[in-house]
PDB file of C-alpha atoms and ligand atoms in Angstrom:
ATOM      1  CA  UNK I 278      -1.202 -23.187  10.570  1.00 63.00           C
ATOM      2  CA  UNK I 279      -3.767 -25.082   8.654  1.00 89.00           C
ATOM      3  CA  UNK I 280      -4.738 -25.597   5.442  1.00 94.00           C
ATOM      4  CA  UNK I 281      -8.225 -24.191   5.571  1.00 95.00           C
ATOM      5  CA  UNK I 282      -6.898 -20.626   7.109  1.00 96.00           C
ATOM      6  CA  UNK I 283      -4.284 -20.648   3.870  1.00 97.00           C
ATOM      7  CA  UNK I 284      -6.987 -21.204   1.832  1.00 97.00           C
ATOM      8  CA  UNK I 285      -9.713 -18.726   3.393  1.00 97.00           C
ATOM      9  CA  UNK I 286      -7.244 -16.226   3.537  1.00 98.00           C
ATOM     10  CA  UNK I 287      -6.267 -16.677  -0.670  1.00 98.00           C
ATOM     11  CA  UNK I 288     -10.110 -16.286  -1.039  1.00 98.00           C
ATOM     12  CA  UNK I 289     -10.035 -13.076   0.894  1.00 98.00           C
ATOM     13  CA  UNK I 290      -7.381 -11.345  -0.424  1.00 98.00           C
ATOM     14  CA  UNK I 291      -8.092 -12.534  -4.108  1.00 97.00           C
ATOM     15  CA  UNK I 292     -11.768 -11.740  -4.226  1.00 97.00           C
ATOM     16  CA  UNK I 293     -11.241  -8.375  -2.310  1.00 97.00           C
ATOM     17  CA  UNK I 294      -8.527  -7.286  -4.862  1.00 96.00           C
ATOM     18  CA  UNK I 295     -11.027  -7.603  -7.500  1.00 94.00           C
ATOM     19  CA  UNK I 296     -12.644  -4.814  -6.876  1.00 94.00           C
ATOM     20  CA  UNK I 297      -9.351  -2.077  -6.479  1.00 95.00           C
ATOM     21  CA  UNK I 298      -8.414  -2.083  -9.736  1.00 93.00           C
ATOM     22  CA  UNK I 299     -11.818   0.202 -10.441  1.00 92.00           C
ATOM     23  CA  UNK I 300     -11.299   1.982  -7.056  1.00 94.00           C
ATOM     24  CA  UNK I 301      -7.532   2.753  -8.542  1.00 94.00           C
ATOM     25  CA  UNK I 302      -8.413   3.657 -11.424  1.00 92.00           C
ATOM     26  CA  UNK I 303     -11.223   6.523 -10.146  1.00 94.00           C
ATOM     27  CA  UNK I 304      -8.675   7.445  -7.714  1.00 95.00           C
ATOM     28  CA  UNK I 305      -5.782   7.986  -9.791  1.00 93.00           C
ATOM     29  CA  UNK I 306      -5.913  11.413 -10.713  1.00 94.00           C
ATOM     30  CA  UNK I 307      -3.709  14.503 -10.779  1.00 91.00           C
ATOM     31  CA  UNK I 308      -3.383  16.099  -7.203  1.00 89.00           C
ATOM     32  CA  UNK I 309      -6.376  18.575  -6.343  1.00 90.00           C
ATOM     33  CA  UNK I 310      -8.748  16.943  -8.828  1.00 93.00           C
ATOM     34  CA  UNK I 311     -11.629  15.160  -8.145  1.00 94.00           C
ATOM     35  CA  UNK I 312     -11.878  11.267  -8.635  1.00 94.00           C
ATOM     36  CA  UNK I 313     -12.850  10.612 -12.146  1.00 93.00           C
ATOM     37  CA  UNK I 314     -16.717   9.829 -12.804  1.00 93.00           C
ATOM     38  CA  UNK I 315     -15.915   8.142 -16.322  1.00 92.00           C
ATOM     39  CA  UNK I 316     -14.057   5.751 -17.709  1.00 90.00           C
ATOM     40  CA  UNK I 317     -10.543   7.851 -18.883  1.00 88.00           C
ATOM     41  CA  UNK I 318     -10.132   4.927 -21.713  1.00 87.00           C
ATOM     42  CA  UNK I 319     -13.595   4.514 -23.087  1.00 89.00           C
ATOM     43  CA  UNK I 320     -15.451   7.693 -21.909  1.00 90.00           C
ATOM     44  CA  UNK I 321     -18.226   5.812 -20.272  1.00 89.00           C
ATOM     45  CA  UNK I 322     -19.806   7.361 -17.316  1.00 92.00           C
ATOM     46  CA  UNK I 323     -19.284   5.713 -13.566  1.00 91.00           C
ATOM     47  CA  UNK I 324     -22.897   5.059 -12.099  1.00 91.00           C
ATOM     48  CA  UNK I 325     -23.014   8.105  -9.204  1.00 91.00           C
ATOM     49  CA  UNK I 326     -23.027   7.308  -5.533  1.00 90.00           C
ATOM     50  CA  UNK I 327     -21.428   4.707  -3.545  1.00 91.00           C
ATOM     51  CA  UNK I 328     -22.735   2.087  -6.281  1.00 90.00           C
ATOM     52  CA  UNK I 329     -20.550   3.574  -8.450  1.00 90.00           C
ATOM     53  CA  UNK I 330     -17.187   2.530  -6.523  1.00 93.00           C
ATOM     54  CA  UNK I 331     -18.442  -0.678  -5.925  1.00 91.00           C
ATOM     55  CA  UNK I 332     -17.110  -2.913  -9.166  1.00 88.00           C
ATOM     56  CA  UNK I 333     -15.439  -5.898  -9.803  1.00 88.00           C
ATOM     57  CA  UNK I 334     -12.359  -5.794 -12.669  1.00 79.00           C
ATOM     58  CA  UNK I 335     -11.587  -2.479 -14.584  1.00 72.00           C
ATOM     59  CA  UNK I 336     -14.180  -0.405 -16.826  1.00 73.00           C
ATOM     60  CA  UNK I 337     -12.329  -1.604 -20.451  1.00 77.00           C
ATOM     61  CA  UNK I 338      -9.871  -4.834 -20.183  1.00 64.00           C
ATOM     62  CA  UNK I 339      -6.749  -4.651 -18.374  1.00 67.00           C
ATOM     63  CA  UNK I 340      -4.228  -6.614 -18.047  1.00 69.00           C
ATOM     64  CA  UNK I 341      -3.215  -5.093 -14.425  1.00 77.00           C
ATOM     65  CA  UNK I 342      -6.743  -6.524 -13.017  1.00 85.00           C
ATOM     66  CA  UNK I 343      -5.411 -10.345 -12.772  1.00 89.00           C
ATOM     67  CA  UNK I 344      -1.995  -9.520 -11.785  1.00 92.00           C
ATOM     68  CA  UNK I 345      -3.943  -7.220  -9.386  1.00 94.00           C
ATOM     69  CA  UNK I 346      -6.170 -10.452  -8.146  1.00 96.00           C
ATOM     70  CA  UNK I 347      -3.117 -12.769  -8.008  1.00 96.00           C
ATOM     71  CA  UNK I 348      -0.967 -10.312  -5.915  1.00 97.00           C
ATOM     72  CA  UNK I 349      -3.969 -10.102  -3.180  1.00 98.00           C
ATOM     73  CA  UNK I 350      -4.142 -13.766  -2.766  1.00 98.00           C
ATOM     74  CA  UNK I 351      -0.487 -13.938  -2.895  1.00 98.00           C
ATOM     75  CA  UNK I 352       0.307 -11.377  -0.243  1.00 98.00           C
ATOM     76  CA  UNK I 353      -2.431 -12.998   1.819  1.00 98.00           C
ATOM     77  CA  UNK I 354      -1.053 -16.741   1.494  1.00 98.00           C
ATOM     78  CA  UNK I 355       2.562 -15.067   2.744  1.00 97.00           C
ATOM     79  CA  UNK I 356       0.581 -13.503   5.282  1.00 97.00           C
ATOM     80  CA  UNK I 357      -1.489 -16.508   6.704  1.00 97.00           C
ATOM     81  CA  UNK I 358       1.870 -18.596   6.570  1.00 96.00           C
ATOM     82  CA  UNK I 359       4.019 -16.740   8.082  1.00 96.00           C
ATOM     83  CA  UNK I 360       1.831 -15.416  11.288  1.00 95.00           C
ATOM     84  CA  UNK I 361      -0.642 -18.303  11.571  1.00 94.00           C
ATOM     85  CA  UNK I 362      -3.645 -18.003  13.404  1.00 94.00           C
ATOM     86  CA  UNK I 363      -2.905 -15.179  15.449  1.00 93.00           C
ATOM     87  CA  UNK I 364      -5.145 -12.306  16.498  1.00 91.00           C
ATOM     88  CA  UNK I 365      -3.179  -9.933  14.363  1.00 92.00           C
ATOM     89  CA  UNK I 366      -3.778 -12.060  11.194  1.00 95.00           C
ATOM     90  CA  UNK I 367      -7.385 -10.553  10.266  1.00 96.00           C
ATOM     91  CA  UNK I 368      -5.356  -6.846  10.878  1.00 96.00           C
ATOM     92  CA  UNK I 369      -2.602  -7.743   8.470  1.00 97.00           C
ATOM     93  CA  UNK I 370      -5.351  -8.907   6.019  1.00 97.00           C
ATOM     94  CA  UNK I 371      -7.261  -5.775   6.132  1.00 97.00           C
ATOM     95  CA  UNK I 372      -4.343  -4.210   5.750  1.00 97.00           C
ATOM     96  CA  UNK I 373      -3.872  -5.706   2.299  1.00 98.00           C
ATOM     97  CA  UNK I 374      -6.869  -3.728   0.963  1.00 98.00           C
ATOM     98  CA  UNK I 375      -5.452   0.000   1.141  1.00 98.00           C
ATOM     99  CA  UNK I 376      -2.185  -1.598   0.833  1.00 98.00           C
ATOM    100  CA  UNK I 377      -2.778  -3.028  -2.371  1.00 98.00           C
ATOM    101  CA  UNK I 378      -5.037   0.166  -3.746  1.00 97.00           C
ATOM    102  CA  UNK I 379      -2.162   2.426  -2.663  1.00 98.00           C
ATOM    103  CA  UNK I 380       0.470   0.382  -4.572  1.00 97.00           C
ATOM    104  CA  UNK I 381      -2.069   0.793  -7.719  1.00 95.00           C
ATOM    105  CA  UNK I 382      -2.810   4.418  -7.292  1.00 96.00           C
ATOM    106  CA  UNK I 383       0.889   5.511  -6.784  1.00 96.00           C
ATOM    107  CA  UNK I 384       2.014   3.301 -10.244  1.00 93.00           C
ATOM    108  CA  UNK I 385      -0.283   4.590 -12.015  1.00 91.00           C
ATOM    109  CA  UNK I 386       0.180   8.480 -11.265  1.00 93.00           C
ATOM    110  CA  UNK I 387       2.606   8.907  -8.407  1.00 94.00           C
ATOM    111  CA  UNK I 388       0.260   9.341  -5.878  1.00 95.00           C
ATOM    112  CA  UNK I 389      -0.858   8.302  -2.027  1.00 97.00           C
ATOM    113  CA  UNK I 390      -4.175   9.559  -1.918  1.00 96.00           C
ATOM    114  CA  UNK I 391      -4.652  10.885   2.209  1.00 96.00           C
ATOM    115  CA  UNK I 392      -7.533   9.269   2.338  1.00 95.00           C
ATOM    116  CA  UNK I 393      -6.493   6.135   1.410  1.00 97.00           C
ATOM    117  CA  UNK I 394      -3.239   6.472   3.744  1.00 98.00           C
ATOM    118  CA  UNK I 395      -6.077   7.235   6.575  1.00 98.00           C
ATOM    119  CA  UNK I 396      -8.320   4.114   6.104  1.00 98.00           C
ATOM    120  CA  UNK I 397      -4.679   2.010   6.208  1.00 98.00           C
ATOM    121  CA  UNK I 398      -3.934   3.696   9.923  1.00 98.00           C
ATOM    122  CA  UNK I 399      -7.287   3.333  10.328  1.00 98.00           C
ATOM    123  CA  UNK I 400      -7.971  -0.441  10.101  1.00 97.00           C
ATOM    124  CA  UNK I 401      -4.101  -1.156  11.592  1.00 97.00           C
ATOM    125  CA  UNK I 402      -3.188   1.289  14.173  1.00 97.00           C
ATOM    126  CA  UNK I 403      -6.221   0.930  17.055  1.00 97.00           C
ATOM    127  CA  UNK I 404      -6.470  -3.044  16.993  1.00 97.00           C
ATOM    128  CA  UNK I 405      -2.743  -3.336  17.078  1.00 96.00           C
ATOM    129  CA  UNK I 406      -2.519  -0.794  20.297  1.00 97.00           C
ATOM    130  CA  UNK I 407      -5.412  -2.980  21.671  1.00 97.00           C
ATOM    131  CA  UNK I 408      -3.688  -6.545  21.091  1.00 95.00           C
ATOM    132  CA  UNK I 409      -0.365  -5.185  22.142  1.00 93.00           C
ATOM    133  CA  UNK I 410      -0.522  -1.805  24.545  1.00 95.00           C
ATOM    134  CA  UNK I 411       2.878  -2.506  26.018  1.00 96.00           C
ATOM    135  CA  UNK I 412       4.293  -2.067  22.582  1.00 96.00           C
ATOM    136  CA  UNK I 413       2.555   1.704  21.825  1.00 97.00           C
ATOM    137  CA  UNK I 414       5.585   3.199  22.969  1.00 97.00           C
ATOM    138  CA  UNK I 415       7.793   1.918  20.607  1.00 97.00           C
ATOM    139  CA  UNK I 416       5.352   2.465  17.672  1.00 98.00           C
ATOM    140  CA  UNK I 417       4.890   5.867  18.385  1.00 98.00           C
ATOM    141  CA  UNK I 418       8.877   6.211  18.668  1.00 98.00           C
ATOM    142  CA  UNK I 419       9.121   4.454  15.423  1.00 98.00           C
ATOM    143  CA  UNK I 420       6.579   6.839  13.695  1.00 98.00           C
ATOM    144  CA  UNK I 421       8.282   9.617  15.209  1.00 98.00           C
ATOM    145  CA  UNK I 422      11.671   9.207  14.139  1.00 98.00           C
ATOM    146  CA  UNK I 423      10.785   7.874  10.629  1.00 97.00           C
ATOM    147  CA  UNK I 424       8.226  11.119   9.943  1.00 98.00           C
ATOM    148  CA  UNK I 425      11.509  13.506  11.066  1.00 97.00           C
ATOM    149  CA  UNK I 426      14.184  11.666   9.098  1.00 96.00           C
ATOM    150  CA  UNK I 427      11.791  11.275   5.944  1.00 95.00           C
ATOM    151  CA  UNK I 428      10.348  14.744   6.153  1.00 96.00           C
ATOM    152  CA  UNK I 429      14.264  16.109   6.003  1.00 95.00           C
ATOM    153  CA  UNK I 430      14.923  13.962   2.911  1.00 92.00           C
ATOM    154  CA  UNK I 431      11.813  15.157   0.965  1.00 93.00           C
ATOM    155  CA  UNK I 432      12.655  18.411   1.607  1.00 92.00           C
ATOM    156  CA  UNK I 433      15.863  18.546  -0.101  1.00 89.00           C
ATOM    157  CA  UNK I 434      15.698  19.730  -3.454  1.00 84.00           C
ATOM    158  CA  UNK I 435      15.784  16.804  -5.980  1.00 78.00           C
ATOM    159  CA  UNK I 436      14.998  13.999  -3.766  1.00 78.00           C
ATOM    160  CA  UNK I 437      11.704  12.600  -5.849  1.00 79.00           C
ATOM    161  CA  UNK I 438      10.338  11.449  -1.942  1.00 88.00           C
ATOM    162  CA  UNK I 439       7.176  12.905  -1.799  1.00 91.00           C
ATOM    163  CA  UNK I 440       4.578  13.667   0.904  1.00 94.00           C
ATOM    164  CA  UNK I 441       2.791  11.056   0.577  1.00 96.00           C
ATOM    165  CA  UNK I 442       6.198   9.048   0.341  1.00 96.00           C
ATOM    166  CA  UNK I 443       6.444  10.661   4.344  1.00 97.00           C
ATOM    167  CA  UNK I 444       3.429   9.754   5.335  1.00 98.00           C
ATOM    168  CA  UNK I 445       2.874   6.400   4.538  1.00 98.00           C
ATOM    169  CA  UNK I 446       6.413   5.578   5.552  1.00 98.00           C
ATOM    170  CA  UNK I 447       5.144   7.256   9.209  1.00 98.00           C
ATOM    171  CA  UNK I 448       2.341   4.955   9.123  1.00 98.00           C
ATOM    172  CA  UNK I 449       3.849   1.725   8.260  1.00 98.00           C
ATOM    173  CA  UNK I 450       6.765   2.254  10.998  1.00 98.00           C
ATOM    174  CA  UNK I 451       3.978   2.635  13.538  1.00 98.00           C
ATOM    175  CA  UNK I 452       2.391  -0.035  12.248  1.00 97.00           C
ATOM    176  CA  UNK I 453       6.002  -2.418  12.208  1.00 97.00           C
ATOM    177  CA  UNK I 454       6.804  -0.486  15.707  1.00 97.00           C
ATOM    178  CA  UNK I 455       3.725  -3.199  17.429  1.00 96.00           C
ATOM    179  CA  UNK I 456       6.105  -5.545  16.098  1.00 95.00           C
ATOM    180  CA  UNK I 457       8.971  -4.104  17.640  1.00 95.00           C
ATOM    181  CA  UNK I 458      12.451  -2.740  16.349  1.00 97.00           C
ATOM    182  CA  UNK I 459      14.137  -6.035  14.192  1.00 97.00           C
ATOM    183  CA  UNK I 460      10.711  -4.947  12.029  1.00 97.00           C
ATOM    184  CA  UNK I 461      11.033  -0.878  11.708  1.00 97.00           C
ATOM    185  CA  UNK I 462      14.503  -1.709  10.868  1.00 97.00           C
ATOM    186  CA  UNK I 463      13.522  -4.601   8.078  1.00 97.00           C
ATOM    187  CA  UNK I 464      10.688  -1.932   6.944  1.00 97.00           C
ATOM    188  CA  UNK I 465      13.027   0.823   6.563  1.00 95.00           C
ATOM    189  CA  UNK I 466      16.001  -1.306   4.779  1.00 97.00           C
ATOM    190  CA  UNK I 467      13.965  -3.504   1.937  1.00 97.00           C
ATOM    191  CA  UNK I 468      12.117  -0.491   0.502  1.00 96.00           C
ATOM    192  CA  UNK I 469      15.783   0.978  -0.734  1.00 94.00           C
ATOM    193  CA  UNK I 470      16.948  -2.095  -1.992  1.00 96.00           C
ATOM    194  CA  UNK I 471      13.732  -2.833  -4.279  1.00 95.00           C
ATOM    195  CA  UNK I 472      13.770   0.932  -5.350  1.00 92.00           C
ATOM    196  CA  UNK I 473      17.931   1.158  -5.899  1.00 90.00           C
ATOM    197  CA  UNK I 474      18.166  -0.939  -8.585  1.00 91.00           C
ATOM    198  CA  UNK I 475      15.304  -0.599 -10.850  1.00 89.00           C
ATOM    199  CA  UNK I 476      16.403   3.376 -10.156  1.00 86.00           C
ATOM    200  CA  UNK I 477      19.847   2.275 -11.396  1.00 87.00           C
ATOM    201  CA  UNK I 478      18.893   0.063 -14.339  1.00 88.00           C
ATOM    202  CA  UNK I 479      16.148   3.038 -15.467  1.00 86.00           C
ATOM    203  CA  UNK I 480      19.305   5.421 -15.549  1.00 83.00           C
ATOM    204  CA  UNK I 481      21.677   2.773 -17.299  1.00 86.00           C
ATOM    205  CA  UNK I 482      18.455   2.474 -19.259  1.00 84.00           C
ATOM    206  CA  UNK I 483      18.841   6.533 -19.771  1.00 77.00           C
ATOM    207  CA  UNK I 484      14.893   6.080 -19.322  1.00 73.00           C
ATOM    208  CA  UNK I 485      15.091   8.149 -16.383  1.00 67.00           C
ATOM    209  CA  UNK I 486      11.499   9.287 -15.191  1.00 74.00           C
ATOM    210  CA  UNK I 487      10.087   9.419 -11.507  1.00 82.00           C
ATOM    211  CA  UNK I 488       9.866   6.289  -9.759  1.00 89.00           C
ATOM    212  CA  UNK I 489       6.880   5.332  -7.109  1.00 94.00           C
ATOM    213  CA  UNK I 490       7.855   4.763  -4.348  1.00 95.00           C
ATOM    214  CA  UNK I 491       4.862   3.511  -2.328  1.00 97.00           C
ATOM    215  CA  UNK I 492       4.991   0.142  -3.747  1.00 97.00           C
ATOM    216  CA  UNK I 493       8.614  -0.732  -2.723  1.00 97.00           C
ATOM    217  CA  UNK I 494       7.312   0.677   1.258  1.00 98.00           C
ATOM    218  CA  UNK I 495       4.693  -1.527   1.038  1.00 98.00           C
ATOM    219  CA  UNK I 496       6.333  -4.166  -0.014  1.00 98.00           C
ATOM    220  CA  UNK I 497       9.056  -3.741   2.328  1.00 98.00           C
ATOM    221  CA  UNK I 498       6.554  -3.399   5.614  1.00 98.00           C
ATOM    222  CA  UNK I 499       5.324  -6.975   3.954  1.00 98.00           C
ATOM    223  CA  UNK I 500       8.310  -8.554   4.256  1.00 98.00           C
ATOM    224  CA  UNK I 501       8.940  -6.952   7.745  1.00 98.00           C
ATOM    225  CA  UNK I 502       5.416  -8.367   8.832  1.00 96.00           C
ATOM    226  CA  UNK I 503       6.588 -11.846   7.902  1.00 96.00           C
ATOM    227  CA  UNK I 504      10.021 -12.139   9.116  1.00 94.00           C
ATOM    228  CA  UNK I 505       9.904 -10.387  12.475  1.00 80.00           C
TER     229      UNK I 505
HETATM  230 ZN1   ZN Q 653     -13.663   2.058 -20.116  1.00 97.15          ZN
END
């Protein structure tokens, strides 16, 4: 691992994080509406078209934008040290993108945008089945059994796991499944123990309210990415 691919891949994942925090906050809306086309703090109307996505920072100040910026270079550093320069280092770093905009999106309103779930498979699923065919089997198995198992739990009343909880939980075990079963496992395991506690102080807390879960699967696929 050298120095230069640490580096290149902080730039990467710092300067592409600059421009979520707009994406996130067009995207962040109540489920069936449209993505906003002004600002929801200041009123100010997004330019129309594509132009109008493209952005770097928020519309008004926020403090999540440099938090937002540090956590893509940091994620990116973790991910260029811990692989090195493999051919499924520029996958992982794509990966960061959605990754990162999902996490934002789902804080902010509870939700995993399709869409955005879609352009995660997207960029992960086909180059990993190219760099590693004799491992589809086991993704797909992985997928499988985590869409059945999670699709039971969110449909018991009271469970707060959504659908878009299922899906990207699907995704990501395909995704871990290329890197074989130590990693679904690791995926599956750290999500519960980032969400269990923070569930169990906000109820000691008696601030109980609906906690996202995206970030902590996200999170959790991260730190099955860079142990396995
Ligand atoms: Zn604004």
């Amino acid at each position: 691992m050298s120095l230069l691919l640490v580096i290149s891949a902080a730039a990467f994942g710092g300067s592409a994080a600059a421009y979520l925090p707009h994406v996130a906050h067009r995207l962040a809306v109540p489920f069936g509406e449209p993505p906003r086309s002004a600002c929801a703090s200041c009123g100010r109307r997004f330019v129309p078209g594509p132009g109008g996505w493209v952005r770097v920072g928020a519309c008004c100040a926020s403090r999540a934008y440099g938090l937002t910026v540090v956590a893509g270079a940091a994620v990116s550093t973790l991910l260029a040290v811990a692989l090195g320069p493999c051919a499924l280092l520029p996958v992982h770093l794509l990966a960061v993108v959605p990754g990162l905009l999902l996490a934002l999106i789902d804080l902010r309103c509870l939700r995993l945008p399709d869409r955005v779930v879609a352009v995660l498979a997207v960029v992960t699923v086909p180059p990993s089945a190219l760099l590693a065919p004799d491992r589809i089997g086991t993704a797909l198995v992985a997928g499988g059994l985590v869409l059945t198992a999670y699709l039971v739990i969110a449909l018991l009343p009271g469970a707060g796991l959504g659908l878009g909880d299922v899906k990207l939980a699907t995704v990501l075990a395909v995704i871990l499944g290329f890197a074989g079963w130590p990693a679904v496992i690791t995926g599956l395991v750290v999500p519960h123990l980032i969400n269990g506690p923070i569930a169990l102080a906000l109820l000691l807390a008696r601030r109980g309210r609906p906690l996202p879960f995206g970030p902590a699967l996200l999170a959790g696929a991260l730190v099955a990415v860079t142990t396995a």
